[in-house]
Short mmCIF file of C-alpha atoms in Angstrom, two decimals:
data_model
loop_
_atom_site.label_atom_id
_atom_site.label_comp_id
_atom_site.label_asym_id
_atom_site.label_seq_id
_atom_site.Cartn_x
_atom_site.Cartn_y
_atom_site.Cartn_z
CA UNK A 1 151.55 255.55 23.58
CA UNK A 2 152.69 257.74 20.71
CA UNK A 3 155.30 255.15 19.70
CA UNK A 4 152.67 252.38 19.84
CA UNK A 5 150.29 254.37 17.66
CA UNK A 6 153.08 255.08 15.20
CA UNK A 7 153.97 251.39 15.05
CA UNK A 8 150.35 250.44 14.47
CA UNK A 9 150.09 253.05 11.75
CA UNK A 10 153.21 251.74 10.01
CA UNK A 11 151.98 248.16 10.21
CA UNK A 12 148.62 249.21 8.84
CA UNK A 13 150.22 251.09 5.97
CA UNK A 14 152.45 248.12 5.18
CA UNK A 15 149.50 245.72 5.17
CA UNK A 16 147.49 248.08 2.95
CA UNK A 17 150.40 248.36 0.53
CA UNK A 18 150.73 244.57 0.38
CA UNK A 19 147.03 244.11 -0.21
CA UNK A 20 147.07 246.70 -2.97
CA UNK A 21 149.58 244.56 -4.88
CA UNK A 22 147.00 241.84 -5.53
CA UNK A 23 144.88 242.58 -8.58
CA UNK A 24 141.11 242.50 -8.06
CA UNK A 25 141.68 241.65 -4.37
CA UNK A 26 141.86 237.92 -5.16
CA UNK A 27 144.40 235.50 -6.65
CA UNK A 28 142.53 233.30 -9.09
CA UNK A 29 143.98 230.12 -10.61
CA UNK A 30 142.38 228.16 -13.45
CA UNK A 31 142.77 224.39 -13.82
CA UNK A 32 141.99 223.66 -17.48
CA UNK A 33 142.09 220.05 -18.65
CA UNK A 34 140.28 217.01 -20.01
CA UNK A 35 137.58 215.96 -17.55
CA UNK A 36 135.40 213.74 -19.74
CA UNK A 37 137.63 212.14 -22.40
CA UNK A 38 140.61 209.82 -22.71
CA UNK A 39 142.67 211.79 -20.16
CA UNK A 40 140.00 212.20 -17.48
CA UNK A 41 141.83 209.91 -15.03
CA UNK A 42 145.28 211.03 -16.15
CA UNK A 43 144.50 214.55 -14.89
CA UNK A 44 140.85 215.55 -14.80
CA UNK A 45 139.05 216.54 -11.63
CA UNK A 46 141.82 214.86 -9.66
CA UNK A 47 144.15 217.70 -10.67
CA UNK A 48 141.56 220.20 -9.48
CA UNK A 49 141.50 218.50 -6.08
CA UNK A 50 145.31 218.59 -5.99
CA UNK A 51 145.18 222.33 -6.67
CA UNK A 52 142.71 222.82 -3.81
CA UNK A 53 145.04 220.86 -1.52
CA UNK A 54 147.91 223.18 -2.41
CA UNK A 55 145.82 226.26 -1.61
CA UNK A 56 144.77 224.78 1.72
CA UNK A 57 148.33 223.74 2.60
CA UNK A 58 149.56 227.24 1.75
CA UNK A 59 147.04 228.68 4.21
CA UNK A 60 144.15 229.80 2.01
CA UNK A 61 145.41 233.35 1.47
CA UNK A 62 148.43 235.06 -0.03
CA UNK A 63 149.46 238.64 0.81
CA UNK A 64 146.34 238.69 2.98
CA UNK A 65 144.11 238.10 -0.02
CA UNK A 66 141.92 235.06 -0.76
CA UNK A 67 142.91 232.41 -3.30
CA UNK A 68 140.29 230.96 -5.64
CA UNK A 69 140.58 227.97 -7.96
CA UNK A 70 138.27 227.54 -10.95
CA UNK A 71 138.19 224.64 -13.38
CA UNK A 72 136.81 223.69 -16.79
CA UNK A 73 136.86 220.83 -19.32
CA UNK A 74 138.60 221.72 -22.60
CA UNK A 75 137.48 218.44 -24.24
CA UNK A 76 140.97 218.06 -25.80
CA UNK A 77 140.10 220.80 -28.31
CA UNK A 78 142.48 223.77 -28.70
CA UNK A 79 139.66 226.10 -29.86
CA UNK A 80 137.50 225.22 -26.86
CA UNK A 81 140.46 225.69 -24.52
CA UNK A 82 141.36 229.04 -26.08
CA UNK A 83 137.80 230.31 -25.75
CA UNK A 84 137.69 229.32 -22.08
CA UNK A 85 141.08 230.96 -21.46
CA UNK A 86 139.95 234.22 -23.11
CA UNK A 87 136.81 234.29 -21.01
CA UNK A 88 138.78 233.59 -17.86
CA UNK A 89 141.24 236.39 -18.61
CA UNK A 90 138.81 238.96 -20.02
CA UNK A 91 135.82 238.61 -17.70
CA UNK A 92 136.70 236.40 -14.74
CA UNK A 93 140.06 237.92 -13.72
CA UNK A 94 141.97 234.62 -13.74
CA UNK A 95 145.66 235.26 -13.09
CA UNK A 96 147.22 231.96 -14.18
CA UNK A 97 146.15 228.78 -15.97
CA UNK A 98 147.58 225.37 -15.08
CA UNK A 99 147.47 221.64 -15.93
CA UNK A 100 146.57 221.90 -19.65
CA UNK A 101 146.42 218.23 -20.57
CA UNK A 102 146.96 217.63 -24.31
CA UNK A 103 149.94 219.24 -26.03
CA UNK A 104 148.01 220.98 -28.80
CA UNK A 105 145.84 222.62 -26.13
CA UNK A 106 148.82 223.59 -23.98
CA UNK A 107 150.63 225.20 -26.93
CA UNK A 108 147.53 227.18 -27.91
CA UNK A 109 146.79 228.41 -24.39
CA UNK A 110 150.44 229.22 -23.66
CA UNK A 111 150.59 231.37 -26.82
CA UNK A 112 147.31 233.13 -25.96
CA UNK A 113 148.53 233.72 -22.40
CA UNK A 114 151.71 235.33 -23.71
CA UNK A 115 149.57 237.84 -25.60
CA UNK A 116 147.48 238.48 -22.49
CA UNK A 117 150.59 238.75 -20.27
CA UNK A 118 149.45 235.88 -18.08
CA UNK A 119 151.23 232.85 -16.58
CA UNK A 120 150.76 229.22 -17.61
CA UNK A 121 152.20 226.26 -15.70
CA UNK A 122 151.69 223.10 -17.75
CA UNK A 123 151.64 219.82 -15.84
CA UNK A 124 149.46 217.63 -18.05
CA UNK A 125 150.98 218.04 -21.53
CA UNK A 126 154.24 216.54 -22.73
CA UNK A 127 155.66 218.28 -25.79
CA UNK A 128 159.12 219.82 -25.40
CA UNK A 129 158.00 222.60 -27.75
CA UNK A 130 156.50 224.33 -24.70
CA UNK A 131 160.00 225.14 -23.49
CA UNK A 132 161.63 224.84 -26.90
CA UNK A 133 160.84 226.72 -30.09
CA UNK A 134 157.46 227.87 -28.75
CA UNK A 135 158.63 228.96 -25.30
CA UNK A 136 157.29 232.17 -23.77
CA UNK A 137 158.52 234.48 -21.03
CA UNK A 138 155.69 233.49 -18.68
CA UNK A 139 155.22 229.86 -19.69
CA UNK A 140 156.41 227.09 -17.38
CA UNK A 141 156.49 223.31 -17.85
CA UNK A 142 156.24 221.15 -14.74
CA UNK A 143 155.94 217.37 -14.09
CA UNK A 144 157.40 215.66 -17.20
CA UNK A 145 157.94 215.95 -20.95
CA UNK A 146 158.58 213.73 -23.95
CA UNK A 147 162.36 213.92 -23.56
CA UNK A 148 162.21 212.58 -20.00
CA UNK A 149 159.95 209.74 -21.15
CA UNK A 150 162.32 208.89 -24.01
CA UNK A 151 165.36 208.85 -21.74
CA UNK A 152 163.55 206.81 -19.10
CA UNK A 153 161.40 204.20 -20.80
CA UNK A 154 163.10 204.27 -24.19
CA UNK A 155 166.57 204.15 -22.68
CA UNK A 156 165.73 201.25 -20.40
CA UNK A 157 164.37 199.10 -23.22
CA UNK A 158 167.30 199.82 -25.55
CA UNK A 159 169.70 198.78 -22.79
CA UNK A 160 167.70 195.55 -22.46
CA UNK A 161 168.22 194.71 -26.14
CA UNK A 162 165.20 196.44 -27.65
CA UNK A 163 167.16 197.94 -30.52
CA UNK A 164 164.47 197.98 -33.24
CA UNK A 165 161.26 199.98 -32.84
CA UNK A 166 157.93 200.63 -34.52
CA UNK A 167 155.65 203.39 -33.19
CA UNK A 168 151.88 203.62 -32.72
CA UNK A 169 151.49 207.37 -32.45
CA UNK A 170 148.60 209.61 -31.38
CA UNK A 171 147.94 211.93 -34.32
CA UNK A 172 148.65 215.32 -32.73
CA UNK A 173 151.54 217.36 -31.29
CA UNK A 174 152.12 215.20 -28.23
CA UNK A 175 152.37 211.95 -30.19
CA UNK A 176 154.70 213.45 -32.78
CA UNK A 177 156.99 214.84 -30.09
CA UNK A 178 157.07 211.58 -28.13
CA UNK A 179 157.83 209.53 -31.24
CA UNK A 180 160.52 211.97 -32.37
CA UNK A 181 162.24 212.18 -28.97
CA UNK A 182 162.17 208.42 -28.36
CA UNK A 183 163.21 207.58 -31.91
CA UNK A 184 166.15 209.96 -31.69
CA UNK A 185 167.23 208.38 -28.40
CA UNK A 186 166.94 204.87 -29.84
CA UNK A 187 169.04 205.67 -32.93
CA UNK A 188 171.60 207.65 -30.92
CA UNK A 189 172.17 204.51 -28.84
CA UNK A 190 172.68 202.18 -31.76
CA UNK A 191 169.09 201.12 -32.43
CA UNK A 192 166.85 201.67 -35.45
CA UNK A 193 163.28 202.82 -36.10
CA UNK A 194 161.53 200.57 -38.62
CA UNK A 195 158.45 202.71 -39.08
CA UNK A 196 155.38 204.23 -37.50
CA UNK A 197 151.64 204.61 -37.92
CA UNK A 198 149.40 207.35 -36.57
CA UNK A 199 146.01 206.83 -35.00
CA UNK A 200 143.23 209.33 -34.16
CA UNK A 201 142.88 210.51 -30.59
CA UNK A 202 140.35 208.39 -28.69
CA UNK A 203 140.14 205.64 -31.30
CA UNK A 204 138.12 202.53 -30.51
CA UNK A 205 139.84 200.15 -32.93
CA UNK A 206 143.59 199.55 -32.91
CA UNK A 207 143.44 196.44 -35.10
CA UNK A 208 144.91 197.81 -38.33
CA UNK A 209 147.60 199.79 -36.49
CA UNK A 210 148.72 196.80 -34.44
CA UNK A 211 148.81 194.54 -37.50
CA UNK A 212 151.24 196.97 -39.16
CA UNK A 213 153.36 197.05 -36.02
CA UNK A 214 153.33 193.26 -35.78
CA UNK A 215 154.29 192.89 -39.44
CA UNK A 216 157.26 195.25 -39.03
CA UNK A 217 159.12 192.66 -36.99
CA UNK A 218 160.33 195.34 -34.59
CA UNK A 219 161.46 194.10 -31.19
CA UNK A 220 159.64 196.97 -29.47
CA UNK A 221 156.31 198.54 -30.32
CA UNK A 222 156.37 202.05 -28.88
CA UNK A 223 152.96 203.36 -27.81
CA UNK A 224 153.34 207.10 -28.32
CA UNK A 225 149.93 207.83 -26.84
CA UNK A 226 148.41 208.11 -23.37
CA UNK A 227 145.35 207.62 -21.18
CA UNK A 228 142.60 205.34 -22.44
CA UNK A 229 144.29 205.13 -25.84
CA UNK A 230 147.26 203.35 -24.27
CA UNK A 231 145.03 201.11 -22.19
CA UNK A 232 143.00 200.11 -25.24
CA UNK A 233 146.12 199.52 -27.35
CA UNK A 234 147.54 197.18 -24.68
CA UNK A 235 144.26 195.28 -24.47
CA UNK A 236 144.12 194.91 -28.25
CA UNK A 237 147.76 193.80 -28.37
CA UNK A 238 146.90 191.00 -25.96
CA UNK A 239 144.12 189.84 -28.28
CA UNK A 240 146.61 189.70 -31.18
CA UNK A 241 149.16 187.79 -29.09
CA UNK A 242 151.83 190.37 -29.82
CA UNK A 243 153.78 189.93 -26.58
CA UNK A 244 153.39 186.17 -26.75
CA UNK A 245 154.87 186.38 -30.24
CA UNK A 246 158.08 187.88 -28.89
CA UNK A 247 157.57 191.61 -29.37
CA UNK A 248 157.62 194.03 -26.41
CA UNK A 249 155.26 196.91 -25.73
CA UNK A 250 156.68 200.22 -24.57
CA UNK A 251 154.02 202.33 -22.86
CA UNK A 252 155.84 205.63 -23.31
CA UNK A 253 153.36 207.70 -21.30
CA UNK A 254 151.66 205.48 -18.76
CA UNK A 255 150.96 206.51 -15.19
CA UNK A 256 149.59 205.04 -11.99
CA UNK A 257 146.06 206.03 -13.01
CA UNK A 258 146.21 204.02 -16.23
CA UNK A 259 147.83 201.00 -14.56
CA UNK A 260 144.97 200.99 -12.05
CA UNK A 261 142.43 201.27 -14.86
CA UNK A 262 144.01 198.47 -16.88
CA UNK A 263 144.74 196.23 -13.89
CA UNK A 264 147.98 194.69 -12.70
CA UNK A 265 147.35 191.40 -14.51
CA UNK A 266 147.38 193.08 -17.93
CA UNK A 267 150.01 195.69 -17.06
CA UNK A 268 152.54 193.51 -15.21
CA UNK A 269 156.10 193.80 -16.44
CA UNK A 270 155.56 197.09 -18.27
CA UNK A 271 158.35 199.62 -17.85
CA UNK A 272 157.36 203.27 -17.54
CA UNK A 273 158.58 206.64 -16.35
CA UNK A 274 156.99 209.02 -13.85
CA UNK A 275 158.35 211.98 -11.91
CA UNK A 276 156.38 211.00 -8.78
CA UNK A 277 155.46 207.77 -7.06
CA UNK A 278 153.21 207.93 -4.03
CA UNK A 279 154.81 205.00 -2.15
CA UNK A 280 158.43 206.16 -2.40
CA UNK A 281 158.93 208.20 0.81
CA UNK A 282 157.14 208.92 4.08
CA UNK A 283 156.31 212.41 2.82
CA UNK A 284 154.84 211.14 -0.45
CA UNK A 285 152.79 208.53 1.42
CA UNK A 286 151.35 211.16 3.77
CA UNK A 287 150.43 213.40 0.84
CA UNK A 288 148.93 210.49 -1.08
CA UNK A 289 146.78 209.42 1.85
CA UNK A 290 145.29 212.91 2.13
CA UNK A 291 144.72 212.94 -1.62
CA UNK A 292 143.06 209.51 -1.45
CA UNK A 293 140.67 210.68 1.27
CA UNK A 294 139.41 213.37 -1.14
CA UNK A 295 139.37 211.39 -4.38
CA UNK A 296 139.45 207.65 -3.60
CA UNK A 297 142.49 207.42 -5.86
CA UNK A 298 146.24 207.70 -5.37
CA UNK A 299 148.01 210.56 -7.19
CA UNK A 300 150.11 210.17 -10.30
CA UNK A 301 152.77 212.64 -11.48
CA UNK A 302 150.22 214.97 -13.11
CA UNK A 303 148.19 215.30 -9.91
CA UNK A 304 151.25 215.75 -7.70
CA UNK A 305 152.81 218.05 -10.29
CA UNK A 306 149.71 220.25 -10.29
CA UNK A 307 149.89 220.46 -6.50
CA UNK A 308 153.52 221.52 -6.80
CA UNK A 309 152.84 224.09 -9.53
CA UNK A 310 150.05 225.78 -7.58
CA UNK A 311 152.12 225.80 -4.39
CA UNK A 312 155.16 227.24 -6.18
CA UNK A 313 153.04 229.93 -7.86
CA UNK A 314 151.73 231.04 -4.47
CA UNK A 315 155.26 231.03 -3.01
CA UNK A 316 156.36 233.20 -5.95
CA UNK A 317 153.57 235.72 -5.32
CA UNK A 318 154.53 235.87 -1.66
CA UNK A 319 158.21 236.36 -2.51
CA UNK A 320 157.41 239.02 -5.12
CA UNK A 321 154.98 240.87 -2.84
CA UNK A 322 152.57 241.12 -5.76
CA UNK A 323 150.69 239.00 -8.29
CA UNK A 324 151.96 241.12 -11.18
CA UNK A 325 152.98 238.73 -13.96
CA UNK A 326 156.57 239.80 -14.62
CA UNK A 327 157.48 239.90 -10.94
CA UNK A 328 155.94 236.48 -10.25
CA UNK A 329 157.60 234.96 -13.33
CA UNK A 330 160.96 236.22 -12.12
CA UNK A 331 160.44 234.48 -8.79
CA UNK A 332 159.29 231.28 -10.50
CA UNK A 333 162.56 231.24 -12.44
CA UNK A 334 164.57 231.92 -9.28
CA UNK A 335 163.04 230.03 -6.36
CA UNK A 336 164.14 226.43 -5.74
CA UNK A 337 161.32 223.88 -5.79
CA UNK A 338 161.09 221.92 -2.56
CA UNK A 339 157.86 220.09 -1.88
CA UNK A 340 156.42 216.58 -1.96
CA UNK A 341 156.80 216.47 -5.75
CA UNK A 342 160.30 217.87 -6.22
CA UNK A 343 163.26 218.16 -3.88
CA UNK A 344 165.88 220.68 -4.96
CA UNK A 345 164.23 221.31 -8.32
CA UNK A 346 165.34 224.28 -10.39
CA UNK A 347 163.65 226.17 -13.22
CA UNK A 348 165.60 226.91 -16.38
CA UNK A 349 165.52 230.14 -18.33
CA UNK A 350 163.15 228.40 -20.75
CA UNK A 351 160.62 227.67 -17.98
CA UNK A 352 161.41 223.95 -17.67
CA UNK A 353 161.40 222.47 -14.15
CA UNK A 354 164.49 220.30 -13.82
CA UNK A 355 163.77 217.53 -11.32
CA UNK A 356 164.46 213.81 -10.90
CA UNK A 357 162.27 211.22 -12.62
CA UNK A 358 161.85 207.52 -11.84
CA UNK A 359 162.05 204.42 -13.99
CA UNK A 360 159.31 202.09 -12.78
CA UNK A 361 158.20 198.53 -13.46
CA UNK A 362 154.70 197.20 -12.87
CA UNK A 363 154.77 194.42 -10.30
CA UNK A 364 153.33 190.98 -10.84
CA UNK A 365 149.94 190.72 -9.08
CA UNK A 366 151.36 188.25 -6.53
CA UNK A 367 153.92 190.86 -5.43
CA UNK A 368 151.37 193.58 -4.70
CA UNK A 369 150.72 193.66 -0.96
CA UNK A 370 149.14 197.14 -0.63
CA UNK A 371 146.34 198.70 -2.68
CA UNK A 372 147.70 200.96 -5.44
CA UNK A 373 151.31 199.86 -4.79
CA UNK A 374 151.90 198.79 -8.38
CA UNK A 375 155.53 199.73 -8.99
CA UNK A 376 159.07 198.68 -8.33
CA UNK A 377 161.42 201.66 -8.59
CA UNK A 378 164.17 200.49 -10.93
CA UNK A 379 166.20 203.68 -11.09
CA UNK A 380 166.26 207.38 -10.28
CA UNK A 381 167.17 209.47 -13.32
CA UNK A 382 168.70 212.85 -12.40
CA UNK A 383 166.88 215.84 -13.81
CA UNK A 384 170.02 216.95 -15.63
CA UNK A 385 169.84 213.72 -17.68
CA UNK A 386 166.06 213.50 -18.00
CA UNK A 387 165.43 216.98 -19.38
CA UNK A 388 166.99 218.93 -22.23
CA UNK A 389 169.61 221.49 -21.19
CA UNK A 390 167.83 224.86 -21.52
CA UNK A 391 170.75 226.13 -23.60
CA UNK A 392 170.06 223.35 -26.13
CA UNK A 393 166.25 223.54 -26.04
CA UNK A 394 165.79 225.88 -28.98
CA UNK A 395 164.11 228.49 -26.78
CA UNK A 396 165.02 231.98 -28.02
CA UNK A 397 164.70 233.37 -24.51
CA UNK A 398 167.70 231.32 -23.39
CA UNK A 399 169.86 232.62 -26.23
CA UNK A 400 168.88 236.15 -25.22
CA UNK A 401 170.17 235.70 -21.64
#
């Protein structure tokens, strides 16, 4: 009996010690993104549902403490996002912020989080600056970035003879990064960039921008934008007969959500890059079906990437035995990423998840036999090719290691 009581006492002490390692007796994750603007389908409330799925699949608790997910709409405004993040950190005890659609928002919140000694895991923004010159010790970039899109979509079109480009670029950090990365890839492979024009986020009229692109004579018009902006640009291009006139459109950031919104008839033949496709494996199909039951939509790479980021964060807390930021960050840099989104993924010293991405082509409507099955998988691009080597990223943290 004495031995049994001693064992119970040790177990109780161990459990108490583990519980004491969770701040405020709860692990709280914030999903901060655009829920009412041009990127509402790209991420939006769908990413929140993906985060809830990850918590449920993990078991609902970590280190015997509950997990809570909160969410808010940053309206694509860095100041709004920063104010929400401060409130979450200062008064609501949020431990980590994720998703962060819109590169200018992600950069602002990642910098603020570094000051607050908190973790960010960006799945919705694209700029390589997050793990480049503006990297932070506790900032992580999941899902995709502008370099992967340039290598995937840009590379495919150059190989197909699209060796002269003109860019329609969203006028903020994401658009600049996507244009720069794709343009550099085009020129490095023997092509040329004939020019570019920048448009405001969420513009309703692409006429003047498309006329400039058409007049350039470029073989490829690169749409360095996303969400509804890309959809509207493609619709306007059809009205101007741009494709019929012999020029090609490159939707540099276009996902399943936008293809569904635009429709297969208008999107057919487009080449794009995603790091997840729901109808690729049995595991991805099972995950997608559960996601569909909650949302009535199939997941794109942002939704699946958010699921992965939340799941990996919880695994890191469990491995660290605490939710203390430095200890969890160390585990996030160390643990392999194996889930429905990434198989054998690794995280670089700059916080970049290195994982495979997929070159996809939108099927002709006659070839679509299952709802939401819009893509042919043209190629798998290894993560080592898709993403910048951390040693060459410009992140000072890598040079310090």
